[in-house]
Coordinates of C-alpha atoms and ligand atoms in Angstrom, one line a residue:
X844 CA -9.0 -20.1 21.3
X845 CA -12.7 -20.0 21.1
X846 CA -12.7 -15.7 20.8
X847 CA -9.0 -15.5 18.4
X848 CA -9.7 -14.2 15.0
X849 CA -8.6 -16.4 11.9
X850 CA -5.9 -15.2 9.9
X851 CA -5.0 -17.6 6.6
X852 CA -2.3 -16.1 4.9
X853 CA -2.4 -17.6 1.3
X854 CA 1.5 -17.2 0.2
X855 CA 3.1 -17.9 3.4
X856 CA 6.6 -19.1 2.3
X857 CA 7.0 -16.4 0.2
X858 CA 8.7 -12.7 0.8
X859 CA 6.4 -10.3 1.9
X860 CA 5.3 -13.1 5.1
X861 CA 8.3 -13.4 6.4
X862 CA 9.5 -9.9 5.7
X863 CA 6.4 -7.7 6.7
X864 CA 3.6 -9.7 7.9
X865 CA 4.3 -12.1 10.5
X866 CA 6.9 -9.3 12.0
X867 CA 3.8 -7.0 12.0
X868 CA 1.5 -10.1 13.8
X869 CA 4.5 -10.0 16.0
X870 CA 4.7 -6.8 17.1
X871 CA 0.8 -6.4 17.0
X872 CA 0.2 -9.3 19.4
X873 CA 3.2 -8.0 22.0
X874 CA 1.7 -4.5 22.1
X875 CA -2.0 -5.7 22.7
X876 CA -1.5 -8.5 24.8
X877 CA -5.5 -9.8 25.2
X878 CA -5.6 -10.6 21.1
X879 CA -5.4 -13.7 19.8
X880 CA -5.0 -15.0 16.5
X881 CA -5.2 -18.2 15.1
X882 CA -3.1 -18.3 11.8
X883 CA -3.3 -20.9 9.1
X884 CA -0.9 -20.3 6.4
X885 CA -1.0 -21.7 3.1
X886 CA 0.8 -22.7 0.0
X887 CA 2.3 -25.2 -2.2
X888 CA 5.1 -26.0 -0.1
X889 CA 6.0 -29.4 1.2
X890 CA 5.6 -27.8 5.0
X891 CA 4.1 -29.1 8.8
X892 CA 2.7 -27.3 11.3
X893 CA 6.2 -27.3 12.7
X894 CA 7.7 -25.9 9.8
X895 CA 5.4 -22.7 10.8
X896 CA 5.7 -22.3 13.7
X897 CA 9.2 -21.7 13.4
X898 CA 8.4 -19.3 10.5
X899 CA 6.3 -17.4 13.1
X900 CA 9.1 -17.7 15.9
X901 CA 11.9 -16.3 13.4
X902 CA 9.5 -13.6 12.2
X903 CA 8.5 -12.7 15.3
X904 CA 11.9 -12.4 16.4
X905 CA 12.9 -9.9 14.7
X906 CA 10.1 -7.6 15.3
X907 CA 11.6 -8.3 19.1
X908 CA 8.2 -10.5 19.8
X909 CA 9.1 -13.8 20.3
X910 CA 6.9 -14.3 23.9
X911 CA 4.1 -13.4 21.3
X912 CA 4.7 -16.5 19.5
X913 CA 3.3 -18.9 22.0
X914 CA -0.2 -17.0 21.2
X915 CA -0.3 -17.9 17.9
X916 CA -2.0 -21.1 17.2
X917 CA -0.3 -22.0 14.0
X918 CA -1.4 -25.0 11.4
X919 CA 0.2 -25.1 7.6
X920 CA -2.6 -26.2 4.8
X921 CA -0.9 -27.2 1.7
X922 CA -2.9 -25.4 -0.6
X923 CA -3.3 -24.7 -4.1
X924 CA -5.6 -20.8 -4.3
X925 CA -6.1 -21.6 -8.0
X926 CA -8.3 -25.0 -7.2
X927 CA -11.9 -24.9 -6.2
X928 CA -11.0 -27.5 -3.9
X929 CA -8.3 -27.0 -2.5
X930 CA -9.9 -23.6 -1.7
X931 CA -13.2 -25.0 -0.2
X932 CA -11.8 -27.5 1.9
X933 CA -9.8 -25.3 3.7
X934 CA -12.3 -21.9 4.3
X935 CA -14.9 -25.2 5.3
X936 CA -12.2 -25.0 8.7
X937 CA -12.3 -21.8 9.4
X938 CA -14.3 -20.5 12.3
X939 CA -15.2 -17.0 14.3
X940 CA -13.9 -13.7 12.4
X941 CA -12.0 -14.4 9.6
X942 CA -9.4 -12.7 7.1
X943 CA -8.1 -14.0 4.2
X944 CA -4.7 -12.3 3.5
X945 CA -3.6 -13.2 -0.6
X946 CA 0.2 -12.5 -0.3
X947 CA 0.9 -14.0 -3.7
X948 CA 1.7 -13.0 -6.5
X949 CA -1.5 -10.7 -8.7
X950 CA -2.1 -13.0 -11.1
X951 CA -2.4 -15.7 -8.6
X952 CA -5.2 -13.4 -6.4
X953 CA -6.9 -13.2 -9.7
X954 CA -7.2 -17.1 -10.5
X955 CA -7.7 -17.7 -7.1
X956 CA -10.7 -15.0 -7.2
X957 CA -11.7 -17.4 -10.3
X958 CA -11.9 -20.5 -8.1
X959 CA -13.6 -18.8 -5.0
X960 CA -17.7 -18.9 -4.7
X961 CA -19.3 -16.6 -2.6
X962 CA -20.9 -19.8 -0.8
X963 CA -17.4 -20.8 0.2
X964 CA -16.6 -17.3 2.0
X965 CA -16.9 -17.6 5.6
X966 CA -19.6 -15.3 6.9
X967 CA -18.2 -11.5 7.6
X968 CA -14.8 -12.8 6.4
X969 CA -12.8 -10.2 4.7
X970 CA -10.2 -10.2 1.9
X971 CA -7.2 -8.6 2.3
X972 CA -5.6 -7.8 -1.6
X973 CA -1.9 -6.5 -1.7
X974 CA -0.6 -4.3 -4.2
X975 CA -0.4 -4.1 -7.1
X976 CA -4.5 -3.8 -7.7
X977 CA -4.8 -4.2 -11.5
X978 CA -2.3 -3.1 -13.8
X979 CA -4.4 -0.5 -15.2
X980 CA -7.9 1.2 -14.7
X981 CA -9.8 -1.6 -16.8
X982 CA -8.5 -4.5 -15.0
X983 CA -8.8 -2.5 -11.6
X984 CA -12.5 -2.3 -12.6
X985 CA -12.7 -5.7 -13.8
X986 CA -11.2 -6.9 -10.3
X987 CA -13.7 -5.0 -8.5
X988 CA -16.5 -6.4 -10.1
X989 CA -15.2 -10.0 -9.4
X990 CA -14.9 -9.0 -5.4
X991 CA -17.9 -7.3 -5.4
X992 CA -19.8 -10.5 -6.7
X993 CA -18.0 -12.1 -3.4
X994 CA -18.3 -10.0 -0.9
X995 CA -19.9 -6.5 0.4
X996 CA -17.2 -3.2 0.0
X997 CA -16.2 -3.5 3.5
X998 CA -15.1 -6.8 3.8
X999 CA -12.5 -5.6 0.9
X1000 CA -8.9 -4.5 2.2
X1001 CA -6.5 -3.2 -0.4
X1002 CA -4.0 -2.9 1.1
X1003 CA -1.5 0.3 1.4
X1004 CA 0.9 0.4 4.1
X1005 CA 1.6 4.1 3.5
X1006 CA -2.3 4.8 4.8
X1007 CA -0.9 3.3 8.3
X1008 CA 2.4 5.4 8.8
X1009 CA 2.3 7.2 11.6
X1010 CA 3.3 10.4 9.5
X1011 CA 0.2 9.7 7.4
X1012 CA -1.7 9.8 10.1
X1013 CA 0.2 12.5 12.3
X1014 CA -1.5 15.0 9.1
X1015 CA -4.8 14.3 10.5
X1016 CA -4.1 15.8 13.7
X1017 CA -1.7 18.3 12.6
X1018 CA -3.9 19.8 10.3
X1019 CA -7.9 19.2 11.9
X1020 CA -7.0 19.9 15.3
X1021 CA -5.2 23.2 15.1
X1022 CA -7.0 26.7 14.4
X1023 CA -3.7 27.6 13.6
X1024 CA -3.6 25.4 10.4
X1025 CA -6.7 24.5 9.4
X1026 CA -8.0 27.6 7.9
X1027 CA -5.3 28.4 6.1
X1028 CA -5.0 25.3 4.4
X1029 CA -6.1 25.9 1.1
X1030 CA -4.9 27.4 -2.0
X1031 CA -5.3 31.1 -0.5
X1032 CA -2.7 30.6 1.5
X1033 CA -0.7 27.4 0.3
X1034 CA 1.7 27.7 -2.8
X1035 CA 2.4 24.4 -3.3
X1036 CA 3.1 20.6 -1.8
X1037 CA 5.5 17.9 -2.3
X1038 CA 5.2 14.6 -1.5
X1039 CA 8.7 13.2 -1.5
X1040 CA 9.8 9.7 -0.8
X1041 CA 13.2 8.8 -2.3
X1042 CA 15.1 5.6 -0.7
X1043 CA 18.6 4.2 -0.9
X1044 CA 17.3 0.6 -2.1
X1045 CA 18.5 -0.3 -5.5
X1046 CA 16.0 -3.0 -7.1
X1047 CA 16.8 -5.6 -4.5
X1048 CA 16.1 -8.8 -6.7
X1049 CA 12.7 -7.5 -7.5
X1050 CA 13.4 -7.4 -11.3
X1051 CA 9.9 -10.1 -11.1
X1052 CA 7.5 -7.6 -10.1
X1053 CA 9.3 -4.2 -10.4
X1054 CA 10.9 -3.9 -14.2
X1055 CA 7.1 -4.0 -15.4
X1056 CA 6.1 -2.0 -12.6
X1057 CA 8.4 1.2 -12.5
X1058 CA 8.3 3.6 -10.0
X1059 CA 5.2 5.7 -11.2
X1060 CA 3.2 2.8 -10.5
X1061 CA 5.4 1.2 -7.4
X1062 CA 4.9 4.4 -5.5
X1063 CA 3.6 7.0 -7.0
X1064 CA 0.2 5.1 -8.0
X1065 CA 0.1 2.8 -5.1
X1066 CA 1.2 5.1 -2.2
X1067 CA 2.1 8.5 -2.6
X1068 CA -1.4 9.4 -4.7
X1069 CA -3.2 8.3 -1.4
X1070 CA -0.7 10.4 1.1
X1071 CA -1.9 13.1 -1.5
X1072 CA -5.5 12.4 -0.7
X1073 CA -5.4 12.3 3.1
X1074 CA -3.0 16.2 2.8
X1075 CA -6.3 17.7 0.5
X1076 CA -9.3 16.0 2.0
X1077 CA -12.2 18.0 3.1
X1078 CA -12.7 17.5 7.0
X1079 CA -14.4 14.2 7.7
X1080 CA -16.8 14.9 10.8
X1081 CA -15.6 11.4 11.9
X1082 CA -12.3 9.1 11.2
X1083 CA -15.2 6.3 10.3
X1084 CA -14.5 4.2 7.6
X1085 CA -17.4 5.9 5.6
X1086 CA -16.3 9.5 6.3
X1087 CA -13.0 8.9 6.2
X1088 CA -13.1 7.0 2.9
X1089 CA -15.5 8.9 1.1
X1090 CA -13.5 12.3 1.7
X1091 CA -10.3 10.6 0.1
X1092 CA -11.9 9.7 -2.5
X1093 CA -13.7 12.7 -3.7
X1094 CA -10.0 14.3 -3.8
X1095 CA -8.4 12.0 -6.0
X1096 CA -11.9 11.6 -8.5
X1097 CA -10.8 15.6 -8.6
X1098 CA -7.0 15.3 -9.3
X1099 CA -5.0 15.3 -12.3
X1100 CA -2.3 15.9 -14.0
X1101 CA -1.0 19.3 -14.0
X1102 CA -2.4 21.3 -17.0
X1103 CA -3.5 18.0 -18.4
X1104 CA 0.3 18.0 -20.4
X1105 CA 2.0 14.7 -18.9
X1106 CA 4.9 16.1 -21.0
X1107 CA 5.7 19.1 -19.5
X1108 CA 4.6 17.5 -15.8
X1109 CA 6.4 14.6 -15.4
X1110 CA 9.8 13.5 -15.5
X1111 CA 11.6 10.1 -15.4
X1112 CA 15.0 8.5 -15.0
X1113 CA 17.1 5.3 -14.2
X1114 CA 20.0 4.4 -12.2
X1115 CA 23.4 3.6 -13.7
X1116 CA 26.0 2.3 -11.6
X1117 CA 27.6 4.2 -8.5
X1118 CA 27.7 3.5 -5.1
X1119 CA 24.9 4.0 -2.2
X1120 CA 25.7 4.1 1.2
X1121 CA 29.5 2.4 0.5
X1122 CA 27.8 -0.3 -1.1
X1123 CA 28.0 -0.3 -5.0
X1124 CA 25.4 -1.0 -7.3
X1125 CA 25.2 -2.4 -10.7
X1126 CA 23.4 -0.2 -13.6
X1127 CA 19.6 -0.9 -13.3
X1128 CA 19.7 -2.2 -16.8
X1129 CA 22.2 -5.1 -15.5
X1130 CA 20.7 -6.4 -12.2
X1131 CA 19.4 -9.9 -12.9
X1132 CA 16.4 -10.3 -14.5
X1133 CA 15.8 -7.0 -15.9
X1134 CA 14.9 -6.0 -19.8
X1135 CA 16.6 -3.0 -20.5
X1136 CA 14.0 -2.2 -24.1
X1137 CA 11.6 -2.0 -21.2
X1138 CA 12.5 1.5 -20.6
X1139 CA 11.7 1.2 -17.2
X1140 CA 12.3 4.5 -14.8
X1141 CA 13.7 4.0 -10.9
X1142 CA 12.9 7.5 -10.5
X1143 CA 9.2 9.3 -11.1
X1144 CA 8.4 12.8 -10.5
X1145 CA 4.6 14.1 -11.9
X1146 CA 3.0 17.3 -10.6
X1147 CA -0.8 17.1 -10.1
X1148 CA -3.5 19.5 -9.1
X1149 CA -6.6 18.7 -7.3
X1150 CA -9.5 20.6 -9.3
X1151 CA -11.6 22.0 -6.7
X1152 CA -12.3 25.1 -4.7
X1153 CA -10.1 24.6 -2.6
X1154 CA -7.2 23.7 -4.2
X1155 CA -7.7 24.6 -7.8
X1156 CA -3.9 26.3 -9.2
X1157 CA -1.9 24.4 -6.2
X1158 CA 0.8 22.1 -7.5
X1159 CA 1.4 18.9 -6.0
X1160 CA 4.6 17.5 -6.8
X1161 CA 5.2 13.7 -6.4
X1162 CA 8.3 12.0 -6.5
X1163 CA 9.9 9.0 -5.7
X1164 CA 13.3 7.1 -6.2
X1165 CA 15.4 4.5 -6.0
X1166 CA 19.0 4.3 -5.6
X1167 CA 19.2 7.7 -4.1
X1168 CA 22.1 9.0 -2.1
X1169 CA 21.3 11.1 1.1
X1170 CA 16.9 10.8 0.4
X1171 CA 14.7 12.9 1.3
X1172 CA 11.6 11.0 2.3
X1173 CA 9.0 14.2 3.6
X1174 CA 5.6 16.5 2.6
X1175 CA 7.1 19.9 2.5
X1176 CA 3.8 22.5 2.2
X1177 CA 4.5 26.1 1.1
X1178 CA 2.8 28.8 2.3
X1179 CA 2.5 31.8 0.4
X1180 CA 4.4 35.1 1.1
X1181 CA 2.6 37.8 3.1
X1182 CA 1.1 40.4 0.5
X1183 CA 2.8 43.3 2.5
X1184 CA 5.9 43.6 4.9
X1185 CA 6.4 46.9 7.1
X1186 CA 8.8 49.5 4.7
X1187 CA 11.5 49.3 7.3
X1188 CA 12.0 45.3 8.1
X1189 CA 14.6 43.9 5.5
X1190 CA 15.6 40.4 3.9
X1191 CA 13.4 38.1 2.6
X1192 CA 10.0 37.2 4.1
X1193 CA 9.4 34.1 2.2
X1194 CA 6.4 31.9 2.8
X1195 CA 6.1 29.3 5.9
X1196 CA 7.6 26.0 5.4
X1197 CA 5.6 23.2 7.5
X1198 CA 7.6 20.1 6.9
X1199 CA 6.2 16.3 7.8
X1200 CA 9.4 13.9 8.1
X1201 CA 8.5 10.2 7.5
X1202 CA 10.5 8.0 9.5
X1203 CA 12.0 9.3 11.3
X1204 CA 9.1 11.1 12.1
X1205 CA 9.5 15.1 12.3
X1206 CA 7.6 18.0 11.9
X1207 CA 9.4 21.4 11.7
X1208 CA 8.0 24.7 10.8
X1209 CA 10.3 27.4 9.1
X1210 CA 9.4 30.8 10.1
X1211 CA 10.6 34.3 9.2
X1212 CA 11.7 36.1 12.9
X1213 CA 13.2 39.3 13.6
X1214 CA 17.0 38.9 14.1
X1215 CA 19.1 38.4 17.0
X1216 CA 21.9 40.7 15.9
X1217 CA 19.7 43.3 13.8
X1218 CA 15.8 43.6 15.3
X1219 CA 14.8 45.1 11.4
X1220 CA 16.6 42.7 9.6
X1221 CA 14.5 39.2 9.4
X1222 CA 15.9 35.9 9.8
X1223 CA 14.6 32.3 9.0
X1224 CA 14.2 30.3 12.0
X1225 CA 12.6 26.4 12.4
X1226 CA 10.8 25.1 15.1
X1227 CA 10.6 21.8 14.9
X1228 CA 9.7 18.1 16.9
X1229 CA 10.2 14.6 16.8
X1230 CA 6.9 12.6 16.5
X1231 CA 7.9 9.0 17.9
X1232 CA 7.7 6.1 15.8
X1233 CA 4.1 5.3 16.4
X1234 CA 3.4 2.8 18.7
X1235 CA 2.7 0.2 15.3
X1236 CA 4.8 0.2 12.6
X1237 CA 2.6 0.4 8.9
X1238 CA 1.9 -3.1 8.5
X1239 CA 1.0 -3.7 11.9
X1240 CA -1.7 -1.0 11.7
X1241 CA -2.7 -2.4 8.5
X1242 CA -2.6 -6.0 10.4
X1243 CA -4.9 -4.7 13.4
X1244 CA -7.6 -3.1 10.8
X1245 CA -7.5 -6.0 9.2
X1246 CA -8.3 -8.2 12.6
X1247 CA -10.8 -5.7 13.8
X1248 CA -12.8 -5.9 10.2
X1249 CA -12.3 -1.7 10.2
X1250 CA -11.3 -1.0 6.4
X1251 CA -10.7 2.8 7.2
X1252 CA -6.8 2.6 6.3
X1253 CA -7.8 0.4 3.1
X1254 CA -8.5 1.9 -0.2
X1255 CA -11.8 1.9 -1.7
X1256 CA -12.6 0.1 -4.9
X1257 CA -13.1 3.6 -6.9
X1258 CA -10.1 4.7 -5.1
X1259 CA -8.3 2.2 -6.4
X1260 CA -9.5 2.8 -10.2
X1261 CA -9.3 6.7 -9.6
X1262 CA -5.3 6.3 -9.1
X1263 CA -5.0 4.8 -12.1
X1264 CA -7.0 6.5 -13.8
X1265 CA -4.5 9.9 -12.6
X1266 CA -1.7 8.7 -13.7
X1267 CA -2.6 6.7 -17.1
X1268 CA -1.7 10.0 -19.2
X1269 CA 1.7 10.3 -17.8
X1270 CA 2.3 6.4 -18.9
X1271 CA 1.1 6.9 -22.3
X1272 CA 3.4 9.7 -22.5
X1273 CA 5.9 7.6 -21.7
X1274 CA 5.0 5.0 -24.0
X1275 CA 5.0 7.4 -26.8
X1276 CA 8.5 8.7 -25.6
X1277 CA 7.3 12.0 -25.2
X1278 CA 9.1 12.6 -21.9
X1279 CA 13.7 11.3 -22.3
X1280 CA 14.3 8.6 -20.3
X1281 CA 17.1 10.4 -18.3
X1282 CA 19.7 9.0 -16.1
X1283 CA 21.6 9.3 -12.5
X1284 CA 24.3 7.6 -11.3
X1285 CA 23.5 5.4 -8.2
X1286 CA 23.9 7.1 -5.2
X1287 CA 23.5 10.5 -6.6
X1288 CA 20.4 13.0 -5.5
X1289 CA 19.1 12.1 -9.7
X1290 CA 19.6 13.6 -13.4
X1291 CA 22.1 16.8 -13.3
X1292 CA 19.5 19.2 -14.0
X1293 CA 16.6 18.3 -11.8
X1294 CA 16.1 21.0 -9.3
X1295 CA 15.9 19.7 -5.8
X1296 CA 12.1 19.5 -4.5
X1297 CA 12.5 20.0 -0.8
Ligands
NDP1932 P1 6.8 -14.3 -3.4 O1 7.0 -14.7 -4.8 O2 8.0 -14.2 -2.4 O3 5.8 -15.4 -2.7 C1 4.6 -15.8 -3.4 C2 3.9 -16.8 -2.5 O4 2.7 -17.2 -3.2 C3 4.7 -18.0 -2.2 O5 4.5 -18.4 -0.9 C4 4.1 -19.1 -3.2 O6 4.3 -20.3 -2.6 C5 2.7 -18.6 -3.2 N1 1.9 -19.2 -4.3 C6 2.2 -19.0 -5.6 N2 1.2 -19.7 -6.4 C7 0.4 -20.2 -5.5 C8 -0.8 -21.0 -5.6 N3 -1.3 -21.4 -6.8 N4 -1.4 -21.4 -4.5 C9 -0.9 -21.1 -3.2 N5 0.1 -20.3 -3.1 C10 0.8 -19.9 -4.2 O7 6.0 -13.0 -3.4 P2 6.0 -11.8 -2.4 O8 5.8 -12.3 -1.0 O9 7.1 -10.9 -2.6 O10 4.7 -11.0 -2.8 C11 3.4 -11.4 -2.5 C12 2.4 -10.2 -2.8 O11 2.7 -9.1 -2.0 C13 2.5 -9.8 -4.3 O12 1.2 -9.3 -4.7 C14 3.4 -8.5 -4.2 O13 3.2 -7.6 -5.2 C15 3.0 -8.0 -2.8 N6 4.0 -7.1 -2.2 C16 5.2 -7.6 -1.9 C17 6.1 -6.9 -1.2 C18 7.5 -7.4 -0.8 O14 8.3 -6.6 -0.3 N7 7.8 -8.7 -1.0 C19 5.8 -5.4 -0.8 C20 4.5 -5.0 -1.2 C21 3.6 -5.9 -1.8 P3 4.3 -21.7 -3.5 O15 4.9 -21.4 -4.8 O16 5.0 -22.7 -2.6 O17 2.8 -22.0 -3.6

C-alpha cells in the first residue's frame, strides 16, 4: 500500500476508538472507495495484529462497512506514549503521510508531548489532539507552545466534531449563498440567536472525565462557542483553511459574556432522578464515581455577545443539557419585527424565525402570511426542508481532513485559548457561588422557572 496514508491511533482499546473512530474510518473508506489507510494502533494492551483487526471488523460493522475492512492494513504496537522509546521506535516505522491521532486520556497527550522530539516526527505528519484542550486558558497556552516547538500550526488538528456536522456546515451555504440572507444578517435585522443542544444521555459512566468537566466546558466551551463562530463570521472569500480559520477566530477574540456580568448571564443546574425516555436514571450526585461537593452542573446556559459592528447588542444564548426529556438540539435566529405594518392588517407580525435542526437535519423558516380565512388578518406559517444526513457523519469528516492534511474543520491554537478565555468569568462565578446551583428532575425540559429558548 505504497500510496495509503498512515493512521496510528495512540489509545486504541479504549472508548472513543471503538465508539467513534474506527466507525468513522469505516464509513469513510466505504464512501470513497480509492483511499487507503494503513492503521497502526497502539497502547498498553497485551494485543496482536489479530486482536485489531477484529477491532476494525466489529467497528466497521456497525458503521455498515465491513467490505471496507479488508482495506485496512492493520498492525497493533504495544506502546507506551509516555516513553521516549517506545515513541521513537514506532514513528521510526511509519512511512508516506502520516497522522498521529492521541485518543487518550489529556494528561496522557501531555506526557506523551513530554517524550516526543521534533526529530522523531515523521516529515508533514500531523497531530490530531481530542478534547478537552487544556483545562483552562494557561494550560491551553502552555500546550500550544509545547506543539508549536513540534510542529508547524497546520500539522495541528484539535479536534471538534461539531465543526463537521453537516448542520454546521449547511450555515455556510444557507447564509453566503443566498441574497436573501446574507444582508440581513446582522444586528439590523437579527434580534437574537440560540445555540441549543440538549440530549437525553444521562452521564453514561463518564463520571472520569465529566464530573470535573461540567457541561459549560463539555459543550459549551468545546463545541457550541465554535457553532457560535461559524453563525457570526465575516464572509471568508474562500472555505481555505486560512480564510476560513482566521474569520472564526476573529469572532470569538470579539465575544464575551453578555454585559460582562456572568451572574446575571448564566445559569446552571443538575439532574436528580426521573426517568428519560422510559428508562430511569439515578440523581447525578449518585451515579458511580461522582463527588457531589463538586457542584458540578449537567445543564449550562450563558448568553454572549460578539463586540463588533456587526453584531454589537445581539444576544447569543448557549445552552446545553443532559438528561433532558423531549431536547431540542437547533440554532433558532430571530429576526427583528418590521418597524411599520399597513393600519388595516391585524394580529401579530412578529419577527422571522429561521430555524437550523441538527440531526435530524432541518431548516424551517417561520413567516407571517395573510390568512386563509381572513385576507387582513395575518397568520404564521413555516416553510420548512429536510437537509439529509450528510453524506459523512462528524467524525468521518473530521477523519477525511485529517487524512487529506486539510485542518480547516480543526480549531486554531488561539481558537482554542480564546474559548476559554470566553467562558473563564462564568466559572469563576460559579466558583464563588454567585449563580444557585439549581436542579431538574431527569427527564424534565430543566429548573421550573427557566423559560424555554426555542
Ligand atoms: P479510554 O479511557 O476509554 O481510553 C484511553 C486509551 O488510552 C486506552 O486505550 C488506554 O490503553 C490508552 N492509554 C492510557 N495510557 C497510555 C499510555 N501511557 N500509552 C499508551 N496508551 C495509553 O478514553 P476515551 O477513549 O474515552 O477517551 C480518549 C480521549 O478522547 C480523551 O481525551 C477524551 O477526553 C476524548 N474524547 C472521548 C469521547 C468519548 O466518547 N469516549 C468523546 C470526545 C472526546 P492502555 O491503558 O491499555 O494503554
Amino acid at each position: 500500500m505504497t500510496d495509503a496514508t498512515t493512521l496510528v491511533i495512540f489509545g486504541v482499546s479504549g472508548d472513543l476508538t471503538s465508539r467513534l473512530l474506527l466507525p468513522a474510518l469505516g464509513q469513510l473508506l466505504a464512501h470513497e472507495p480509492s483511499r487507503r489507510v494503513r492503521l497502526i494502533g497502539a497502547d498498553r494492551e497485551d494485543w496482536t495484529d489479530r486482536d485489531l483487526e477484529e477491532l476494525v471488523r466489529t467497528a466497521f460493522a456497525t458503521a455498515g462497512a465491513e467490505a471496507a475492512a479488508s482495506r485496512v492494513d492493520a498492525s497493533y504496537r504495544r506502546t507506551d506514549i509516555t516513553r521516549a522509546e517506545d515513541l521513537s521506535a514506532l514513528l521510526a516505522e511509519c512511512t508516506g503521510q502520516v497522522a498521529l491521532y492521541f485518543a487518550v486520556p489529556p494528561s496522557v497527550t501531555t506526557a506523551a508531548f513530554q517524550a516526543l522530539t521534533a526529530q522523531m516526527i515523521p516529515d508533514g505528519a500531523v497531530l490530531v489532539l481530542e478534547k478537552p484542550f487544556g483545562v483552562d486558558e494557561e494550560s491551553a497556552r502552555t500546550l500550544n507552545r509545547t506543539l508549536a516547538g513540534l510542529v508547524s500550526e497546520s500539522q495541528v488538528f484539535r479536534v471538534d466534531h461539531f465543526l463537521g456536522r453537516s448542520t454546521t456546515l449547511n450555515l455556510l451555504g444557507a447564509r453566503f449563498a443566498n441574497r436573501l440572507l446574507e444582508p440581513l444578517w446582522s444586528a439590523e435585522s437579527i434580534e437574537s440567536i440560540d445555540i441549543v443542544y440538549d440530549e437525553q444521555l444521562g452521564l453514561e459512566g463518564r463520571a472520569g472525565y465529566y464530573d470535573s468537566a461540567g457541561a459549560m466546558v463539555d459543550m459549551i466551551q468545546s463545541h457550541l462557542l465554535q457553532v457560535l463562530a461559524v453563525l457570526a463570521m465575516e464572509q471568508p472569500a474562500t472555505l481555505g483553511e486560512v480564510d476560513f480559520r482566521a474569520t472564526t477566530s476573529a469572532v470569538l477574540r470579539a465575544t464575551s459574556i453578555w454585559a460582562d456580568d456572568p451572574a446575571a448571564s448564566s445559569r446552571r443546574a443538575r439532574y436528580t432522578a426521573g426517568t428519560v425516555a422510559g428508562i430511569d436514571k439515578p440523581s447525578y450526585v449518585d451515579e458511580p464515581g461522582v463527588d457531589p461537593t463538586r457542584g458540578t452542573e449537567t445543564l449550562a446556559e450563558a448568553t454572549f455577545e460578539v463586540r463588533n459592528a456587526r453584531w454589537s447588542g445581539v444576544p447569543f444564548t448557549l445552552r446545553s443539557g443532559k438528561a433532558i426529556g423531549d431536547p431540542a438540539r437547533e440554532i433558532v435566529v430571530r429576526f427583528r419585527p418590521v418597524r411599520h405594518v399597513p393600519v388595516g392588517l391585524t394580529g401579530s407580525a412578529a419577527g422571522a424565525v429561521l430555524r437550523f435542526s441538527l440531526g435530524p437535519d432541518r431548516i424551517s423558516l417561520e413567516l407571517n402570511v395573510n390568512g386563509a380565512d381572513d385576507p387582513f388578518e395575518l397568520e404564521r406559517t413555516t416553510l420548512s426542508a429536510d437537509l439529509g444526513e450528510g453524506a459523512l457523519k462528524a467524525y468521518a469528516e473530521v477523519l477525511s481532513g485529517v487524512l487529506d492534511g486539510d485542518p480547516m474543520l480543526a480549531v486554531r491554537g488561539d481558537a482554542a485559548e480564546e474559548s476559554w478565555r470566553i467562558v473563564e468569568p462564568i466559572r469563576q462565578a460559579w466558583k464563588r457561588g454567585d449563580v444557585p446551583l439549581e436542579e431538574y428532575p431527569a427527564g424534565s425540559p430543566g429548573p421550573e422557572g427557566w423559560a424555554a429558548l426555542s
